[in-house]
Short mmCIF file of C-alpha atoms in Angstrom, two decimals:
data_model
loop_
_atom_site.label_atom_id
_atom_site.label_comp_id
_atom_site.label_asym_id
_atom_site.label_seq_id
_atom_site.Cartn_x
_atom_site.Cartn_y
_atom_site.Cartn_z
CA MET A 193 -126.13 15.68 31.83
CA ALA A 194 -122.43 14.98 32.02
CA ARG A 195 -120.39 12.52 34.02
CA LEU A 196 -116.65 12.91 34.58
CA VAL A 197 -114.72 9.67 34.26
CA VAL A 198 -111.12 10.92 34.27
CA PRO A 199 -110.10 14.55 34.80
CA GLN A 200 -108.40 16.19 31.85
CA GLN A 201 -104.86 17.43 32.29
CA ASN A 202 -103.18 20.42 30.66
CA GLN A 203 -106.28 22.25 29.50
CA LEU A 204 -105.78 24.83 26.77
CA SER A 205 -105.63 28.31 28.22
CA PHE A 206 -107.67 29.95 25.46
CA SER A 207 -110.89 31.34 26.89
CA PRO A 208 -113.98 29.71 25.34
CA LEU A 209 -117.13 31.45 24.24
CA ALA A 210 -119.18 32.93 27.01
CA SER A 211 -122.32 31.19 25.85
CA SER A 212 -123.18 27.99 27.67
CA LEU A 213 -125.02 26.76 24.57
CA SER A 214 -128.09 26.25 26.72
CA ASP A 215 -130.18 26.25 23.54
CA PHE A 216 -129.12 22.64 23.07
CA SER A 217 -129.96 21.41 26.59
CA GLY A 218 -132.64 21.37 29.26
CA THR A 219 -136.34 20.77 29.03
CA ARG A 220 -136.65 22.80 25.85
CA LEU A 221 -135.45 19.82 23.85
CA GLN A 222 -137.85 19.37 20.98
CA THR A 223 -138.87 16.00 19.63
CA GLN A 224 -138.09 17.05 16.08
CA ILE A 225 -136.49 20.08 14.46
CA GLN A 226 -138.33 21.57 11.55
CA PHE A 227 -136.24 21.66 8.40
CA ARG A 228 -136.58 22.91 4.84
CA ARG A 229 -139.05 20.73 3.00
CA LYS A 230 -138.87 22.73 -0.21
CA ALA A 231 -136.25 21.91 -2.78
CA TRP A 232 -132.83 23.34 -2.03
CA GLN A 233 -132.46 26.33 -4.32
CA PRO A 234 -130.01 29.04 -3.25
CA LYS A 235 -130.95 32.49 -4.47
CA GLY A 236 -128.93 35.00 -6.40
CA PHE A 237 -127.53 32.98 -9.33
CA HIS A 238 -128.59 34.12 -12.78
CA VAL A 239 -126.57 32.97 -15.78
CA SER A 240 -127.22 34.32 -19.25
CA ALA A 241 -126.58 32.22 -22.34
CA SER A 242 -123.50 34.28 -23.18
CA SER A 243 -121.93 33.60 -19.78
CA THR A 244 -122.36 29.84 -19.69
CA LYS A 245 -119.11 27.99 -19.16
CA LYS A 246 -117.65 24.66 -20.08
CA ILE A 247 -116.75 23.40 -16.63
CA LEU A 248 -114.68 20.45 -15.45
CA ILE A 249 -115.05 19.11 -11.91
CA MET A 250 -112.23 16.90 -10.70
CA GLY A 251 -114.22 14.41 -8.65
CA GLY A 252 -117.84 15.22 -8.00
CA THR A 253 -119.61 11.95 -7.16
CA ARG A 254 -119.18 11.67 -3.38
CA PHE A 255 -120.15 14.76 -1.38
CA ILE A 256 -119.29 18.37 -2.20
CA GLY A 257 -119.31 17.84 -5.95
CA VAL A 258 -122.75 16.22 -5.87
CA PHE A 259 -124.31 19.45 -4.68
CA LEU A 260 -122.00 21.75 -6.65
CA SER A 261 -122.64 20.01 -9.97
CA ARG A 262 -126.38 20.34 -9.52
CA LEU A 263 -126.15 24.08 -8.96
CA LEU A 264 -123.90 24.54 -11.97
CA VAL A 265 -126.12 22.47 -14.27
CA LYS A 266 -129.20 24.28 -13.03
CA GLU A 267 -127.54 27.57 -13.93
CA GLY A 268 -127.01 26.41 -17.50
CA HIS A 269 -123.34 25.50 -17.48
CA GLN A 270 -121.96 22.48 -19.34
CA VAL A 271 -120.49 20.30 -16.59
CA THR A 272 -118.16 17.33 -16.94
CA LEU A 273 -117.03 15.15 -14.05
CA PHE A 274 -113.52 13.67 -14.21
CA THR A 275 -113.55 10.44 -12.19
CA ARG A 276 -112.15 6.91 -12.30
CA GLY A 277 -115.65 5.65 -12.97
CA LYS A 278 -115.80 3.48 -9.86
CA ALA A 279 -118.91 5.23 -8.56
CA PRO A 280 -122.11 6.09 -10.45
CA ILE A 281 -121.90 9.51 -12.05
CA THR A 282 -125.42 10.36 -10.95
CA GLN A 283 -127.52 9.37 -7.98
CA GLN A 284 -130.90 10.68 -6.99
CA LEU A 285 -130.64 12.68 -3.80
CA PRO A 286 -133.10 12.32 -0.93
CA GLY A 287 -135.88 14.79 -1.52
CA GLU A 288 -134.94 15.35 -5.17
CA SER A 289 -137.86 15.06 -7.56
CA ASP A 290 -137.78 12.54 -10.39
CA SER A 291 -137.98 15.34 -12.95
CA ASP A 292 -135.07 17.28 -11.43
CA PHE A 293 -132.95 14.14 -11.26
CA SER A 294 -133.80 13.20 -14.84
CA ASP A 295 -132.94 16.70 -16.05
CA PHE A 296 -129.61 16.66 -14.23
CA SER A 297 -128.71 13.16 -15.44
CA SER A 298 -129.39 14.10 -19.05
CA LYS A 299 -127.01 17.07 -18.91
CA ILE A 300 -124.04 15.92 -16.83
CA LYS A 301 -121.05 14.60 -18.77
CA HIS A 302 -118.29 12.21 -17.73
CA LEU A 303 -114.59 11.93 -18.51
CA LYS A 304 -113.23 8.65 -17.18
CA GLY A 305 -109.63 8.50 -16.11
CA ASP A 306 -107.07 8.51 -13.31
CA ARG A 307 -105.93 12.02 -12.43
CA LYS A 308 -102.50 10.59 -11.61
CA ASP A 309 -102.12 9.44 -15.20
CA TYR A 310 -100.68 12.80 -16.15
CA ASP A 311 -100.25 12.05 -19.85
CA PHE A 312 -103.93 11.13 -20.12
CA VAL A 313 -104.94 14.21 -18.14
CA LYS A 314 -102.98 16.47 -20.50
CA SER A 315 -104.25 14.88 -23.69
CA SER A 316 -107.90 14.55 -22.70
CA LEU A 317 -108.26 18.01 -21.16
CA SER A 318 -106.39 19.66 -24.00
CA ALA A 319 -108.80 18.06 -26.47
CA GLU A 320 -111.84 19.26 -24.52
CA GLY A 321 -110.65 22.82 -23.80
CA PHE A 322 -112.52 23.61 -20.59
CA ASP A 323 -113.13 27.21 -19.46
CA VAL A 324 -113.18 26.55 -15.71
CA VAL A 325 -111.86 23.79 -13.48
CA TYR A 326 -113.19 22.97 -10.00
CA ASP A 327 -110.68 20.76 -8.22
CA ILE A 328 -112.61 19.10 -5.41
CA ASN A 329 -110.40 16.12 -4.66
CA GLY A 330 -106.87 17.37 -5.37
CA ARG A 331 -104.40 16.59 -2.58
CA GLU A 332 -100.97 17.20 -4.10
CA ALA A 333 -99.55 20.02 -6.22
CA GLU A 334 -98.18 17.57 -8.78
CA GLU A 335 -101.77 16.52 -9.54
CA VAL A 336 -102.70 20.08 -10.49
CA GLU A 337 -99.79 21.10 -12.70
CA PRO A 338 -100.80 18.84 -15.64
CA ILE A 339 -104.28 20.36 -15.60
CA ILE A 340 -102.92 23.87 -15.88
CA GLU A 341 -100.48 22.85 -18.62
CA ALA A 342 -103.28 21.22 -20.61
CA LEU A 343 -105.50 24.31 -20.49
CA PRO A 344 -103.47 27.40 -21.48
CA ASN A 345 -106.66 29.43 -22.01
CA LEU A 346 -108.21 28.45 -18.68
CA GLU A 347 -110.34 31.26 -17.30
CA GLN A 348 -110.40 30.15 -13.66
CA PHE A 349 -109.11 27.37 -11.42
CA ILE A 350 -111.20 26.96 -8.26
CA TYR A 351 -109.61 24.80 -5.59
CA CYS A 352 -111.01 23.09 -2.51
CA SER A 353 -108.31 23.51 0.12
CA SER A 354 -108.71 23.19 3.90
CA ALA A 355 -108.56 25.32 7.03
CA GLY A 356 -106.34 22.53 8.31
CA VAL A 357 -103.39 24.30 6.63
CA TYR A 358 -103.23 26.91 9.42
CA LEU A 359 -100.50 26.78 12.02
CA LYS A 360 -101.91 25.96 15.45
CA SER A 361 -102.31 29.19 17.40
CA ASP A 362 -103.57 30.60 20.69
CA LEU A 363 -105.13 33.50 18.75
CA LEU A 364 -108.39 32.52 17.11
CA PRO A 365 -110.39 32.51 14.91
CA HIS A 366 -108.04 31.75 12.03
CA ALA A 367 -108.05 34.39 9.30
CA GLU A 368 -106.86 34.01 5.72
CA VAL A 369 -103.71 36.03 6.49
CA ASP A 370 -102.67 33.79 9.41
CA ALA A 371 -99.51 31.70 9.39
CA VAL A 372 -99.78 28.28 7.79
CA ASP A 373 -98.16 25.02 8.78
CA PRO A 374 -95.93 23.49 6.07
CA LYS A 375 -95.84 20.25 8.08
CA SER A 376 -99.58 19.81 8.48
CA ARG A 377 -101.28 16.73 7.10
CA HIS A 378 -102.79 19.11 4.53
CA LYS A 379 -99.40 20.32 3.31
CA GLY A 380 -100.24 19.03 -0.17
CA LYS A 381 -103.13 21.50 -0.36
CA LEU A 382 -100.87 24.27 0.88
CA GLU A 383 -98.30 23.41 -1.79
CA THR A 384 -101.07 23.43 -4.38
CA GLU A 385 -102.05 26.96 -3.36
CA SER A 386 -98.40 27.99 -3.70
CA LEU A 387 -98.27 26.42 -7.16
CA LEU A 388 -101.37 28.31 -8.25
CA GLN A 389 -99.84 31.55 -6.99
CA SER A 390 -96.71 30.92 -9.03
CA LYS A 391 -98.53 30.23 -12.29
CA ASP A 392 -100.10 32.67 -14.70
CA VAL A 393 -103.60 31.47 -13.89
CA ASN A 394 -106.69 33.06 -12.36
CA TRP A 395 -107.31 30.98 -9.23
CA THR A 396 -109.52 30.95 -6.14
CA SER A 397 -109.00 28.77 -3.09
CA ILE A 398 -111.71 27.81 -0.62
CA ARG A 399 -110.68 26.63 2.86
CA PRO A 400 -113.53 24.83 4.64
CA VAL A 401 -113.27 23.95 8.33
CA TYR A 402 -115.34 20.80 9.12
CA ILE A 403 -117.98 20.00 6.51
CA TYR A 404 -121.24 18.26 7.34
CA GLY A 405 -124.50 17.49 5.59
CA PRO A 406 -126.29 14.70 3.69
CA LEU A 407 -123.91 12.13 2.09
CA ASN A 408 -120.99 13.14 4.31
CA TYR A 409 -118.37 10.39 3.95
CA ASN A 410 -116.40 11.65 6.95
CA PRO A 411 -117.94 10.47 10.26
CA VAL A 412 -118.65 13.93 11.64
CA GLU A 413 -122.32 14.21 12.56
CA GLU A 414 -122.79 10.53 11.76
CA TRP A 415 -120.46 9.63 14.66
CA PHE A 416 -122.85 11.35 17.07
CA PHE A 417 -126.00 10.03 15.39
CA HIS A 418 -124.84 6.41 15.72
CA ARG A 419 -124.42 6.81 19.48
CA LEU A 420 -127.64 8.72 19.93
CA LYS A 421 -129.64 6.12 18.03
CA ALA A 422 -128.10 3.33 20.11
CA GLY A 423 -128.92 5.19 23.33
CA ARG A 424 -125.28 5.16 24.33
CA PRO A 425 -123.29 7.76 26.28
CA ILE A 426 -121.18 10.06 24.12
CA PRO A 427 -117.46 10.02 25.07
CA ILE A 428 -115.83 13.41 24.58
CA PRO A 429 -112.14 14.10 25.28
CA GLY A 430 -111.14 16.62 27.91
CA SER A 431 -113.56 19.07 29.41
CA GLY A 432 -115.85 19.26 26.39
CA ILE A 433 -115.49 23.04 26.15
CA GLN A 434 -113.11 22.86 23.22
CA ILE A 435 -114.52 25.08 20.50
CA THR A 436 -114.87 24.02 16.88
CA GLN A 437 -116.86 24.96 13.79
CA LEU A 438 -118.81 23.20 11.06
CA GLY A 439 -120.16 24.32 7.71
CA HIS A 440 -123.04 22.79 5.75
CA VAL A 441 -122.09 21.24 2.41
CA LYS A 442 -124.84 23.14 0.61
CA ASP A 443 -123.49 26.46 1.89
CA LEU A 444 -120.07 25.39 0.65
CA ALA A 445 -121.48 24.52 -2.78
CA THR A 446 -123.14 27.94 -2.88
CA VAL A 447 -119.90 29.83 -2.31
CA PHE A 448 -118.16 27.72 -4.95
CA VAL A 449 -120.70 29.04 -7.43
CA GLN A 450 -120.43 32.61 -6.14
CA VAL A 451 -116.71 32.79 -6.89
CA LEU A 452 -117.22 31.61 -10.48
CA GLY A 453 -116.33 34.46 -12.83
CA ASN A 454 -116.19 36.83 -9.86
CA ASP A 455 -113.35 39.36 -10.22
CA LYS A 456 -113.39 39.89 -6.45
CA ALA A 457 -112.42 36.26 -5.99
CA SER A 458 -109.44 36.42 -8.33
CA LYS A 459 -106.27 35.07 -6.67
CA GLN A 460 -107.98 35.06 -3.28
CA VAL A 461 -108.37 32.60 -0.41
CA PHE A 462 -111.63 32.32 1.55
CA ASN A 463 -112.44 30.49 4.76
CA ILE A 464 -115.86 28.87 4.63
CA ALA A 465 -117.91 27.43 7.49
CA GLY A 466 -120.97 28.26 9.53
CA ASP A 467 -120.86 31.61 11.29
CA LYS A 468 -121.35 30.05 14.75
CA TYR A 469 -118.76 28.27 16.88
CA VAL A 470 -119.70 25.34 19.10
CA THR A 471 -118.17 23.38 21.97
CA PHE A 472 -117.77 19.60 21.76
CA ASP A 473 -120.46 19.17 24.42
CA GLY A 474 -122.68 21.62 22.58
CA LEU A 475 -122.21 19.66 19.36
CA ALA A 476 -123.41 16.47 21.05
CA ARG A 477 -126.50 18.26 22.34
CA ALA A 478 -127.13 19.91 18.97
CA CYS A 479 -127.02 16.54 17.18
CA ALA A 480 -129.50 15.16 19.73
CA LYS A 481 -131.84 18.07 19.22
CA ALA A 482 -131.56 17.85 15.42
CA GLY A 483 -132.49 14.16 15.44
CA GLY A 484 -135.21 14.41 18.07
CA PHE A 485 -133.27 12.36 20.64
CA PRO A 486 -133.28 12.90 24.42
CA GLU A 487 -130.47 14.95 25.90
CA PRO A 488 -127.40 12.70 25.76
CA GLU A 489 -125.25 11.51 28.61
CA ILE A 490 -121.78 12.93 28.00
CA ILE A 491 -118.65 11.17 29.28
CA HIS A 492 -115.45 13.20 29.63
CA TYR A 493 -112.14 11.35 29.53
CA ASN A 494 -108.40 11.96 29.26
CA PRO A 495 -107.15 10.49 25.95
CA LYS A 496 -103.62 10.09 27.37
CA ASP A 497 -104.90 7.45 29.77
CA PHE A 498 -105.99 5.08 27.00
CA ASP A 499 -104.37 3.09 24.22
CA PHE A 500 -106.70 3.04 21.24
CA GLY A 501 -104.17 1.60 18.81
CA LYS A 502 -104.77 2.95 15.32
CA LYS A 503 -108.43 3.66 15.94
CA LYS A 504 -109.70 7.20 16.23
CA PRO A 505 -111.93 7.60 19.31
CA PHE A 506 -113.30 11.03 18.38
CA PRO A 507 -113.89 12.65 14.97
CA PHE A 508 -112.49 16.12 15.77
CA ARG A 509 -109.13 17.62 16.62
CA ASP A 510 -108.81 17.75 20.41
CA GLN A 511 -108.22 21.50 20.41
CA HIS A 512 -109.88 24.81 19.69
CA PHE A 513 -110.21 25.03 15.91
CA PHE A 514 -112.36 27.60 14.12
CA ALA A 515 -111.99 30.29 11.46
CA SER A 516 -113.40 33.66 10.56
CA VAL A 517 -115.71 33.78 7.54
CA ASP A 518 -115.86 37.58 7.54
CA LYS A 519 -113.86 37.88 4.32
CA ALA A 520 -116.29 35.72 2.35
CA LYS A 521 -119.18 37.75 3.72
CA SER A 522 -117.69 41.16 3.02
CA VAL A 523 -115.99 40.44 -0.31
CA LEU A 524 -118.42 37.97 -1.87
CA GLY A 525 -121.62 38.88 -0.08
CA TRP A 526 -121.93 35.22 0.92
CA GLU A 527 -124.12 34.25 3.85
CA PRO A 528 -124.65 30.71 5.16
CA GLU A 529 -128.20 29.59 4.52
CA PHE A 530 -128.32 27.02 7.32
CA GLY A 531 -128.36 27.69 11.03
CA PHE A 532 -126.40 25.12 13.02
CA VAL A 533 -129.14 22.92 14.51
CA GLU A 534 -131.25 23.41 11.40
CA GLY A 535 -128.34 22.25 9.26
CA LEU A 536 -127.82 19.17 11.40
CA ALA A 537 -131.54 18.43 11.09
CA ASP A 538 -131.25 18.72 7.31
CA SER A 539 -128.42 16.20 7.41
CA TYR A 540 -130.27 13.85 9.74
CA ASN A 541 -133.61 13.92 7.95
CA LEU A 542 -132.15 13.53 4.47
CA ASP A 543 -129.61 10.87 5.36
CA PHE A 544 -129.11 9.10 8.70
CA GLY A 545 -132.74 9.44 9.69
CA ARG A 546 -133.65 7.53 6.52
CA GLY A 547 -131.39 4.67 7.53
CA THR A 548 -128.46 5.56 5.27
CA PHE A 549 -124.92 6.19 6.42
CA ARG A 550 -121.36 5.70 5.14
CA LYS A 551 -119.78 3.73 7.99
CA GLU A 552 -121.16 1.12 10.34
CA ALA A 553 -121.17 2.01 14.03
CA ASP A 554 -117.99 1.04 15.87
CA PHE A 555 -118.21 1.45 19.63
CA SER A 556 -114.99 -0.38 20.48
CA THR A 557 -113.12 2.71 21.61
CA ASP A 558 -116.18 3.85 23.56
CA ASP A 559 -116.15 0.57 25.45
CA ILE A 560 -112.50 1.00 26.30
CA ILE A 561 -113.35 4.38 27.75
CA LEU A 562 -116.40 3.08 29.59
CA GLY A 563 -114.45 0.13 30.96
CA LYS A 564 -116.80 -2.34 29.34
CA SER A 565 -116.31 -5.31 27.08
CA LEU A 566 -117.31 -4.95 23.47
CA VAL A 567 -121.07 -5.11 23.08
CA SER A 568 -123.17 -5.55 20.00
CA VAL A 569 -126.01 -3.22 19.23
#
């Protein structure tokens, strides 16, 4: 059900998908989505003793790196996390067996330091002599140059970039050859890709769209789950037919492993996300279905009619934003393991549904939209 509060002005002219996403609505709503109960174990990775690598992950304790490091350790690689040491290096994941966690914890290594202390980065990495670097949390090119200088024999530098580097366009989905925006808020990642291109280094860059899944520190699916749990309407800007795209963190971790030592990935950029696009309204209904909630009431509003101050009333760009993953499929043979609703169910059941989340619910902007005073839940 949807209720229009304020009509949206200046709708984008791009034609949305023909599908009405009826799979997420109507009486077919299930009380609970079935999800994978077996341990997460992507297929197709076989590492011989001679091909094991000494790998450094810049970051690795928050989200993407948590899942990536487990895959790499499971495949026999020697993995070191470079962090400031403010967060535990290991944490047992929901659904992870005690034996698997113990095995992982006994093998993961830690290098404590600040990546912006470039002298320390050069000296410590040079002493260790890593074969491969995964840069998960790099934001600026100047943070990457010391790593490359410290490792002259580096075999591969694998970078987590962002699809946010693309120049806004009426022609979608974004492809890897599309124009980029040097003024985007991700310009540091774009400059890092340019740096890698200019250096004599074997690099691969991965450009995710929106990432979701257990432990997500960005309020993507969690934003919807908070409102669904509280039984509140879900405020969505505009018409709700804006199209976006999400990719499961475990599928992202899988492709990070697939590019390791892969000649086809040398000096290449790959978009990564789920292979389905979804409207904002469809996303709200998919989150409800994944968590076993009733179909939500959706409120459409015009953001220009409200002053939210510095608060962000909605977790997505208010525009069409999605990318083609055809290159990753054709060149790497990568396929996302998780369907969309199934992936949201995996996130819900292994995280929010267990009572864990990163940010407390904040409905203050919702109440502005709904014309209500702030209420406590």
